[in-house]
Amino acid sequence: MRTMRTISSLSVSAVVVALASGVAPSPLLAQKQVLPTAVAPIDSADPVALMVARLDLEQYKTTLKELTQFGDRRQGTKRNRDAVDWIEEQLKSYGCTNTERIVYRYEPPTLAERPATPPPAATPPAAGQPPLRRVGPPATQASGGGRNRGLRTRTGVNSDSLLQPDPILRALNAEPSAPGERQEVYCTKIGTTHPEEMYIVGAHMDGIGWGEAVNDDGSGTALVMELARVFSNPDVQTERSIRFVLWNNEETGLNGARAYIEQRQQLQGIEEPKGSGKYPEPKWLGMIQHDMMMWDHGMPKADGTIAKEQRAEADVNIEFQISSKMWKASSELAWALHQANSKYATDYPAQVGPHMTNTDSGPFQDIIPAISLRENERGTQTGNGWNPHWHQPTDVWATFSDKDFRLGLNAAQTTLGGVGRLVGATLKSVIKM
């Protein structure tokens, strides 16, 4: 179980000011504080706390397990299309019945998918942005703008079907990707006071590597579906809207997220029909992405192996991109979720980092506040081989333990708590008269 942690009395905005000035925040904010006390009981007067309590480890695991029936869900295949249909059915069963789809075409240069590229090199801050700083001793910059820590192992995308020892799974994943039409599904919790404004909560449902894409990104897909389930309960009200999106084509270059922006950005805040109080595309207040939520076992050992158990200091990484046009507002959103983690997560703490990269929040980062929740720092830890199952045949259900699944659940608690506060969530049974 997670022990209670304290937070400095400084506000989130004070942390952002400290970051912007290049001065490290208070150690109480920059470091995890561990006290030998029990987890506080649920505050029955806090509707967000009651909603977070509706998240359940076994339910999260069940949703994730059911996703494995579609193999790696590679885009451009029947198994991917079947998974989109299944996700839509589940969303409707939760009460999120206003499901819609983005339809677009993906035409790669060749029939063969291009493998995922390594994270890009660090991008210097633009004029007027703060210098890249960190708390603690100096360290070298690594790919993606992160910090080089310890040993590295090779990473890449598996394209060899024979490396998958399970013949049933190997056969399921045998159909190659073909160019053409793509679809991705979303549904919306409509706000009662400001339906014209919304937060976007997303994860990508496609995967690669000849496994089951359990962690990348079934773990994020199940998380977003669980949030949709809780927020769609009929006794939940929110002042602002929330859109739950399951992106497609992330692995080929964030194409699904880019298609959404291309088709929907200009429709923001337009009432349709006039006078109806309905907004097919509410104004975007922020985008929160979830991509690989469960594996934080530490850096490779000297022999290149990785610990089999989740490390004791595992955490939920919340990242924004310091070089983006919206870096300041994005950092405020990141720290808001960090604060929610401190209040609502049960086991694992959160850590904020300024080097978001290579996921579906990227196309949004110069338009609106955009952040990504994940298991590791993308640019250094994942890029340096801390996760040996990334895009590999071993990204299957049997690889992960309850400690891993619980890290994903804690990310769900973090986002639900943060978004619940941001949208003014209440429960009808506890609305104060």
Coordinates of C-alpha atoms in Angstrom, one line a residue:
M1 CA 0.0 0.0 0.0
R2 CA 1.0 3.6 -0.6
T3 CA 2.0 5.6 2.4
M4 CA 0.7 9.2 2.8
R5 CA 2.8 12.0 1.3
T6 CA 2.7 15.7 2.1
I7 CA 2.7 18.7 -0.2
S8 CA 4.1 22.1 0.4
S9 CA 1.6 24.9 1.0
L10 CA 2.8 26.5 -2.2
S11 CA 0.1 26.4 -4.9
V12 CA 0.4 24.8 -8.4
S13 CA 0.9 28.3 -9.9
A14 CA 3.8 28.9 -7.5
V15 CA 5.5 25.8 -8.7
V16 CA 5.1 26.9 -12.3
V17 CA 6.6 30.4 -11.5
A18 CA 9.5 28.6 -9.9
L19 CA 10.0 26.4 -13.0
A20 CA 9.7 29.4 -15.3
S21 CA 12.4 31.3 -13.4
G22 CA 14.8 28.4 -13.7
V23 CA 14.8 28.0 -9.9
A24 CA 14.0 24.6 -8.5
P25 CA 10.7 24.4 -6.6
S26 CA 10.6 23.7 -2.9
P27 CA 12.1 20.2 -2.1
L28 CA 8.7 19.4 -0.6
L29 CA 7.2 19.8 -4.0
A30 CA 10.1 18.5 -6.1
Q31 CA 10.6 15.3 -4.1
K32 CA 8.3 12.6 -2.9
Q33 CA 7.6 12.8 0.8
V34 CA 7.0 9.6 2.6
L35 CA 5.6 9.4 6.1
P36 CA 4.9 6.2 8.1
T37 CA 1.1 6.7 8.2
A38 CA -1.8 4.8 6.8
V39 CA -3.8 5.9 3.8
A40 CA -6.5 8.4 4.7
P41 CA -10.1 7.2 4.6
I42 CA -12.3 8.3 1.7
D43 CA -13.8 11.7 2.3
S44 CA -17.5 11.1 1.9
A45 CA -18.1 14.8 1.4
D46 CA -15.8 14.9 -1.6
P47 CA -17.7 13.7 -4.7
V48 CA -14.5 13.3 -6.7
A49 CA -13.1 11.0 -4.0
L50 CA -16.2 8.9 -4.2
M51 CA -15.9 8.7 -7.9
V52 CA -12.3 7.7 -7.7
A53 CA -13.3 4.9 -5.3
R54 CA -15.5 3.5 -8.1
L55 CA -12.3 2.5 -10.0
D56 CA -11.5 -1.1 -9.3
L57 CA -8.3 -3.1 -10.1
E58 CA -10.2 -6.2 -11.2
Q59 CA -12.5 -4.2 -13.5
Y60 CA -9.4 -2.5 -15.0
K61 CA -7.8 -5.9 -15.5
T62 CA -11.0 -7.3 -17.1
T63 CA -11.2 -4.5 -19.6
L64 CA -7.5 -4.9 -20.5
K65 CA -7.8 -8.7 -20.7
E66 CA -10.7 -8.5 -23.1
L67 CA -8.6 -6.3 -25.4
T68 CA -6.1 -9.2 -25.8
Q69 CA -8.7 -11.0 -28.0
F70 CA -7.7 -8.7 -30.8
G71 CA -3.9 -9.4 -30.7
D72 CA -1.7 -6.5 -31.3
R73 CA -4.5 -4.4 -33.0
R74 CA -2.2 -3.3 -35.8
Q75 CA -3.9 -0.5 -37.8
G76 CA -5.1 -1.4 -41.3
T77 CA -6.2 -4.9 -40.3
K78 CA -9.5 -6.7 -39.4
R79 CA -8.4 -7.2 -35.8
N80 CA -7.9 -3.4 -35.5
R81 CA -11.4 -2.8 -37.0
D82 CA -12.9 -5.4 -34.7
A83 CA -11.3 -3.8 -31.7
V84 CA -12.7 -0.4 -32.7
D85 CA -16.2 -1.9 -32.9
W86 CA -15.7 -3.6 -29.5
I87 CA -14.6 -0.4 -27.8
E88 CA -17.6 1.4 -29.1
E89 CA -19.9 -1.3 -27.8
Q90 CA -18.3 -1.1 -24.4
L91 CA -18.6 2.7 -24.2
K92 CA -22.3 2.4 -25.0
S93 CA -22.8 -0.2 -22.4
Y94 CA -21.3 2.2 -19.8
G95 CA -24.0 4.8 -20.7
C96 CA -21.6 6.9 -22.9
T97 CA -24.1 6.4 -25.7
N98 CA -23.3 9.5 -27.8
T99 CA -20.4 7.7 -29.5
E100 CA -19.1 9.0 -32.8
R101 CA -16.2 8.2 -35.1
I102 CA -13.5 10.0 -36.9
V103 CA -13.1 8.6 -40.4
Y104 CA -9.9 9.3 -42.4
R105 CA -7.5 7.6 -44.8
Y106 CA -4.0 6.4 -44.2
E107 CA -1.9 6.0 -47.3
P108 CA 1.7 5.2 -46.3
P109 CA 4.5 5.6 -49.0
T110 CA 4.6 1.8 -49.2
L111 CA 2.5 -1.2 -48.1
A112 CA 5.1 -2.0 -45.4
E113 CA 4.7 0.1 -42.2
R114 CA 7.6 2.2 -41.3
P115 CA 9.0 1.1 -37.9
A116 CA 8.6 3.6 -35.0
T117 CA 11.6 6.0 -34.9
P118 CA 13.6 6.7 -31.8
P119 CA 12.6 9.8 -29.8
P120 CA 13.9 13.0 -31.4
A121 CA 16.9 14.9 -30.1
A122 CA 16.4 17.6 -27.5
T123 CA 14.8 20.8 -28.8
P124 CA 16.2 24.0 -27.3
P125 CA 13.5 26.3 -25.6
A126 CA 12.1 29.0 -27.8
A127 CA 12.7 32.7 -27.0
G128 CA 11.0 33.7 -23.7
Q129 CA 10.9 30.2 -22.4
P130 CA 12.8 29.1 -19.3
P131 CA 16.1 27.2 -19.5
L132 CA 16.1 23.5 -19.0
R133 CA 16.7 22.9 -15.3
R134 CA 16.3 20.0 -12.9
V135 CA 16.4 19.5 -9.2
G136 CA 19.5 17.8 -7.9
P137 CA 23.0 17.3 -9.3
P138 CA 23.6 18.1 -13.0
A139 CA 23.2 15.4 -15.6
T140 CA 23.7 15.1 -19.4
Q141 CA 20.9 15.6 -21.9
A142 CA 19.7 12.5 -23.7
S143 CA 17.4 11.8 -26.6
G144 CA 13.9 13.4 -26.3
G145 CA 15.3 16.2 -24.1
G146 CA 15.4 13.9 -21.0
R147 CA 18.3 12.9 -18.7
N148 CA 20.7 10.1 -19.4
R149 CA 20.5 7.7 -16.5
G150 CA 22.6 4.6 -16.1
L151 CA 22.7 1.6 -18.4
R152 CA 21.0 1.3 -21.7
T153 CA 19.8 -1.6 -23.8
R154 CA 18.7 -1.7 -27.4
T155 CA 15.1 -1.0 -28.4
G156 CA 13.2 -1.3 -31.6
V157 CA 10.1 -2.8 -33.2
N158 CA 9.8 -6.5 -33.7
S159 CA 8.8 -7.5 -37.2
D160 CA 9.7 -11.2 -37.0
S161 CA 6.5 -13.3 -36.5
L162 CA 8.6 -16.4 -35.5
L163 CA 9.7 -14.6 -32.3
Q164 CA 6.1 -15.0 -31.0
P165 CA 6.1 -18.5 -29.5
D166 CA 2.3 -18.7 -29.2
P167 CA 1.0 -20.2 -32.5
I168 CA -2.5 -18.9 -31.9
L169 CA -1.4 -15.4 -31.3
R170 CA 1.0 -15.6 -34.2
A171 CA -1.9 -16.6 -36.5
L172 CA -4.1 -13.8 -35.1
N173 CA -1.5 -11.2 -35.9
A174 CA -0.6 -12.6 -39.3
E175 CA -2.7 -10.3 -41.4
P176 CA -0.6 -7.4 -42.6
S177 CA -1.6 -3.8 -42.6
A178 CA -3.2 -2.4 -45.8
P179 CA -3.6 1.2 -46.7
G180 CA -7.1 2.8 -46.9
E181 CA -9.9 4.0 -44.6
R182 CA -9.3 4.2 -40.8
Q183 CA -11.7 4.8 -38.0
E184 CA -11.4 5.8 -34.3
V185 CA -14.2 6.1 -31.8
Y186 CA -15.0 8.7 -29.1
C187 CA -17.8 9.6 -26.7
T188 CA -18.6 12.6 -24.6
K189 CA -19.8 13.5 -21.1
I190 CA -21.8 16.6 -21.6
G191 CA -21.3 19.4 -19.1
T192 CA -24.4 20.9 -17.4
T193 CA -23.2 24.5 -17.0
H194 CA -20.6 24.9 -19.8
P195 CA -21.3 22.2 -22.4
E196 CA -19.4 24.4 -24.9
E197 CA -16.0 23.7 -23.1
M198 CA -14.3 20.3 -22.7
Y199 CA -11.2 18.4 -21.8
I200 CA -10.0 15.6 -24.1
V201 CA -8.9 12.4 -22.4
G202 CA -7.2 9.9 -24.8
A203 CA -5.1 6.8 -25.4
H204 CA -4.2 4.9 -28.6
M205 CA -5.8 1.5 -29.2
D206 CA -3.5 0.3 -32.0
G207 CA -0.3 -1.6 -31.3
I208 CA 2.6 -3.4 -33.1
G209 CA 5.2 -6.1 -32.3
W210 CA 3.4 -9.5 -32.7
G211 CA 2.2 -9.5 -29.1
E212 CA -1.1 -8.4 -27.5
A213 CA -0.1 -4.8 -27.1
V214 CA -1.2 -5.1 -23.4
N215 CA 1.0 -2.3 -22.1
D216 CA 1.4 -0.3 -25.4
D217 CA -1.3 0.8 -25.3
G218 CA -4.0 -1.5 -24.0
S219 CA -3.1 -0.2 -20.6
G220 CA -4.0 3.3 -21.6
T221 CA -7.0 2.2 -23.6
A222 CA -8.5 0.3 -20.7
L223 CA -7.7 3.3 -18.4
V224 CA -9.7 5.8 -20.7
M225 CA -12.5 3.3 -20.9
E226 CA -12.7 3.0 -17.2
L227 CA -12.8 6.8 -16.8
A228 CA -15.7 6.9 -19.4
R229 CA -17.5 4.2 -17.3
V230 CA -17.2 6.2 -14.1
F231 CA -18.1 9.6 -15.6
S232 CA -21.0 8.1 -17.5
N233 CA -22.8 6.9 -14.4
P234 CA -26.2 8.7 -14.3
D235 CA -25.6 10.2 -10.9
V236 CA -22.4 12.0 -12.0
Q237 CA -22.7 15.6 -13.2
T238 CA -19.9 17.8 -14.6
E239 CA -20.0 21.5 -15.2
R240 CA -17.8 21.1 -18.3
S241 CA -17.7 18.4 -20.9
I242 CA -15.2 15.6 -21.2
R243 CA -14.4 13.7 -24.4
F244 CA -13.0 10.2 -24.2
V245 CA -11.0 9.4 -27.4
L246 CA -9.4 6.1 -28.4
W247 CA -6.9 7.1 -31.1
N248 CA -5.9 4.9 -34.1
N249 CA -2.7 5.0 -36.1
E250 CA -0.5 6.2 -33.2
E251 CA 2.3 3.8 -34.1
T252 CA 2.5 5.1 -37.7
G253 CA 3.1 8.7 -36.7
L254 CA 0.1 9.9 -34.6
N255 CA -2.1 9.9 -37.7
G256 CA -5.4 9.5 -35.8
A257 CA -4.8 12.4 -33.5
R258 CA -3.7 14.5 -36.5
A259 CA -6.9 13.6 -38.4
Y260 CA -9.0 14.6 -35.4
I261 CA -7.4 18.0 -35.3
E262 CA -7.7 18.5 -39.0
Q263 CA -11.4 17.7 -39.0
R264 CA -12.6 19.2 -35.7
Q265 CA -10.4 22.1 -34.7
Q266 CA -12.3 24.7 -36.7
L267 CA -15.6 23.5 -35.2
Q268 CA -14.8 24.4 -31.6
G269 CA -17.4 26.2 -29.6
I270 CA -20.0 26.4 -32.5
E271 CA -23.5 25.8 -31.3
E272 CA -25.3 23.5 -33.7
P273 CA -28.1 24.0 -34.4
K274 CA -28.3 27.6 -33.3
G275 CA -30.2 28.1 -30.0
S276 CA -30.1 24.4 -29.2
G277 CA -27.5 24.6 -26.5
K278 CA -25.6 21.7 -28.2
Y279 CA -22.0 22.0 -29.2
P280 CA -20.8 19.1 -31.4
E281 CA -17.2 20.2 -30.8
P282 CA -16.8 22.1 -27.5
K283 CA -13.8 24.4 -27.1
W284 CA -10.7 22.4 -26.2
L285 CA -9.5 23.3 -22.7
G286 CA -6.7 20.7 -22.5
M287 CA -5.7 17.2 -23.8
I288 CA -4.5 14.4 -21.5
Q289 CA -2.9 11.4 -23.1
H290 CA -2.2 7.9 -21.6
D291 CA 0.4 5.8 -23.3
M292 CA 2.0 2.7 -21.6
M293 CA 1.0 2.8 -18.0
M294 CA 2.3 -0.3 -16.2
W295 CA 6.0 -1.1 -16.4
D296 CA 8.4 0.8 -14.1
H297 CA 10.9 -1.9 -13.1
G298 CA 14.0 0.3 -13.2
M299 CA 17.1 0.6 -15.4
P300 CA 18.8 -2.4 -16.9
K301 CA 21.3 -4.3 -14.7
A302 CA 24.9 -4.6 -15.7
D303 CA 24.1 -7.8 -17.6
G304 CA 21.3 -6.1 -19.6
T305 CA 18.5 -7.8 -17.7
I306 CA 15.5 -6.0 -16.0
A307 CA 14.1 -6.7 -12.6
K308 CA 11.0 -8.9 -12.7
E309 CA 9.2 -7.0 -10.0
Q310 CA 7.9 -3.4 -10.1
R311 CA 10.4 -1.3 -8.3
A312 CA 9.5 0.2 -4.9
E313 CA 10.1 3.8 -6.2
A314 CA 7.8 3.3 -9.3
D315 CA 5.7 6.4 -10.1
V316 CA 3.3 7.9 -12.6
N317 CA 5.2 10.2 -14.9
I318 CA 3.2 13.3 -16.0
E319 CA 5.0 15.0 -18.9
F320 CA 4.5 18.3 -20.8
Q321 CA 6.7 19.7 -23.6
I322 CA 8.9 22.6 -22.4
S323 CA 9.6 23.6 -26.1
S324 CA 5.9 23.9 -27.0
K325 CA 4.0 27.2 -27.5
M326 CA 1.6 26.2 -24.7
W327 CA 4.4 25.1 -22.3
K328 CA 3.2 27.2 -19.4
A329 CA -0.4 26.3 -19.5
S330 CA 0.6 22.6 -20.1
S331 CA 2.8 22.7 -17.0
E332 CA -0.1 24.0 -14.9
L333 CA -2.2 21.2 -16.1
A334 CA 0.5 18.7 -15.3
W335 CA 0.9 20.0 -11.8
A336 CA -2.9 20.0 -11.3
L337 CA -2.8 16.3 -11.9
H338 CA 0.2 15.9 -9.7
Q339 CA -1.8 17.5 -6.9
A340 CA -4.7 15.1 -7.6
N341 CA -2.4 12.1 -7.4
S342 CA -1.3 13.3 -4.0
K343 CA -4.9 13.4 -2.9
Y344 CA -6.6 10.5 -4.7
A345 CA -4.0 7.8 -5.8
T346 CA -3.6 4.8 -3.4
D347 CA -0.2 3.3 -4.1
Y348 CA 2.2 5.2 -6.5
P349 CA 3.2 8.9 -6.4
A350 CA 3.5 11.1 -9.5
Q351 CA 6.4 13.0 -10.9
V352 CA 6.2 15.9 -13.4
G353 CA 8.7 16.2 -16.3
P354 CA 9.1 18.7 -19.1
H355 CA 9.9 16.4 -22.0
M356 CA 6.7 14.9 -23.5
T357 CA 7.3 13.3 -26.8
N358 CA 6.2 10.7 -29.4
T359 CA 2.5 10.2 -28.4
D360 CA -0.9 11.6 -29.4
S361 CA -0.7 14.7 -27.2
G362 CA 2.1 15.9 -29.4
P363 CA -0.1 17.3 -32.2
F364 CA -2.0 19.3 -29.6
Q365 CA 0.9 20.8 -27.8
D366 CA 1.1 24.1 -29.7
I367 CA -2.7 24.5 -29.8
I368 CA -3.9 23.8 -26.2
P369 CA -2.5 22.6 -22.9
A370 CA -1.4 19.0 -23.5
I371 CA 0.2 16.5 -21.2
S372 CA 0.9 12.7 -21.2
L373 CA 0.7 10.2 -18.4
R374 CA 3.0 7.1 -18.7
E375 CA 5.0 4.6 -16.8
N376 CA 8.5 6.0 -17.6
E377 CA 10.1 9.2 -18.9
R378 CA 9.6 8.6 -22.6
G379 CA 12.8 10.3 -23.9
T380 CA 15.3 8.6 -21.6
Q381 CA 13.9 5.6 -19.7
T382 CA 11.8 4.1 -22.5
G383 CA 14.2 5.3 -25.2
N384 CA 17.1 3.7 -23.4
G385 CA 15.5 0.3 -23.0
W386 CA 14.1 0.3 -19.5
N387 CA 11.0 -1.5 -20.9
P388 CA 12.2 -4.7 -22.7
H389 CA 8.6 -5.4 -23.8
W390 CA 8.1 -2.2 -25.8
H391 CA 6.9 -3.3 -29.3
Q392 CA 7.9 -6.8 -28.6
P393 CA 6.2 -10.3 -28.7
T394 CA 6.4 -10.3 -24.9
D395 CA 3.9 -7.4 -24.5
V396 CA 1.3 -10.0 -23.5
W397 CA -1.0 -10.4 -20.6
A398 CA 1.1 -13.1 -18.9
T399 CA 4.1 -10.7 -18.6
F400 CA 2.5 -8.5 -16.1
S401 CA 1.7 -8.8 -12.4
D402 CA -0.8 -7.1 -10.1
K403 CA 1.8 -4.6 -9.1
D404 CA 2.1 -3.6 -12.8
F405 CA -1.7 -3.4 -13.2
R406 CA -2.0 -1.4 -10.0
L407 CA 0.4 1.3 -11.5
G408 CA -2.1 1.6 -14.3
L409 CA -4.9 1.9 -11.9
N410 CA -3.1 4.6 -10.0
A411 CA -2.7 6.6 -13.2
A412 CA -6.5 6.3 -13.7
Q413 CA -7.0 7.6 -10.1
T414 CA -4.7 10.5 -10.9
T415 CA -6.5 11.5 -14.1
L416 CA -10.0 11.0 -12.7
G417 CA -9.2 13.0 -9.6
G418 CA -7.6 15.8 -11.6
V419 CA -10.2 16.0 -14.4
G420 CA -13.0 15.6 -11.9
R421 CA -11.8 18.7 -10.1
L422 CA -11.2 20.6 -13.4
V423 CA -14.7 20.0 -14.7
G424 CA -16.5 20.5 -11.4
A425 CA -17.8 17.0 -11.0
T426 CA -20.5 16.3 -8.4
L427 CA -22.7 13.4 -7.5
K428 CA -26.5 14.0 -7.4
S429 CA -26.7 12.2 -4.0
V430 CA -24.2 14.4 -2.4
I431 CA -24.9 17.8 -4.0
K432 CA -25.2 20.3 -1.3
M433 CA -28.6 22.1 -1.2

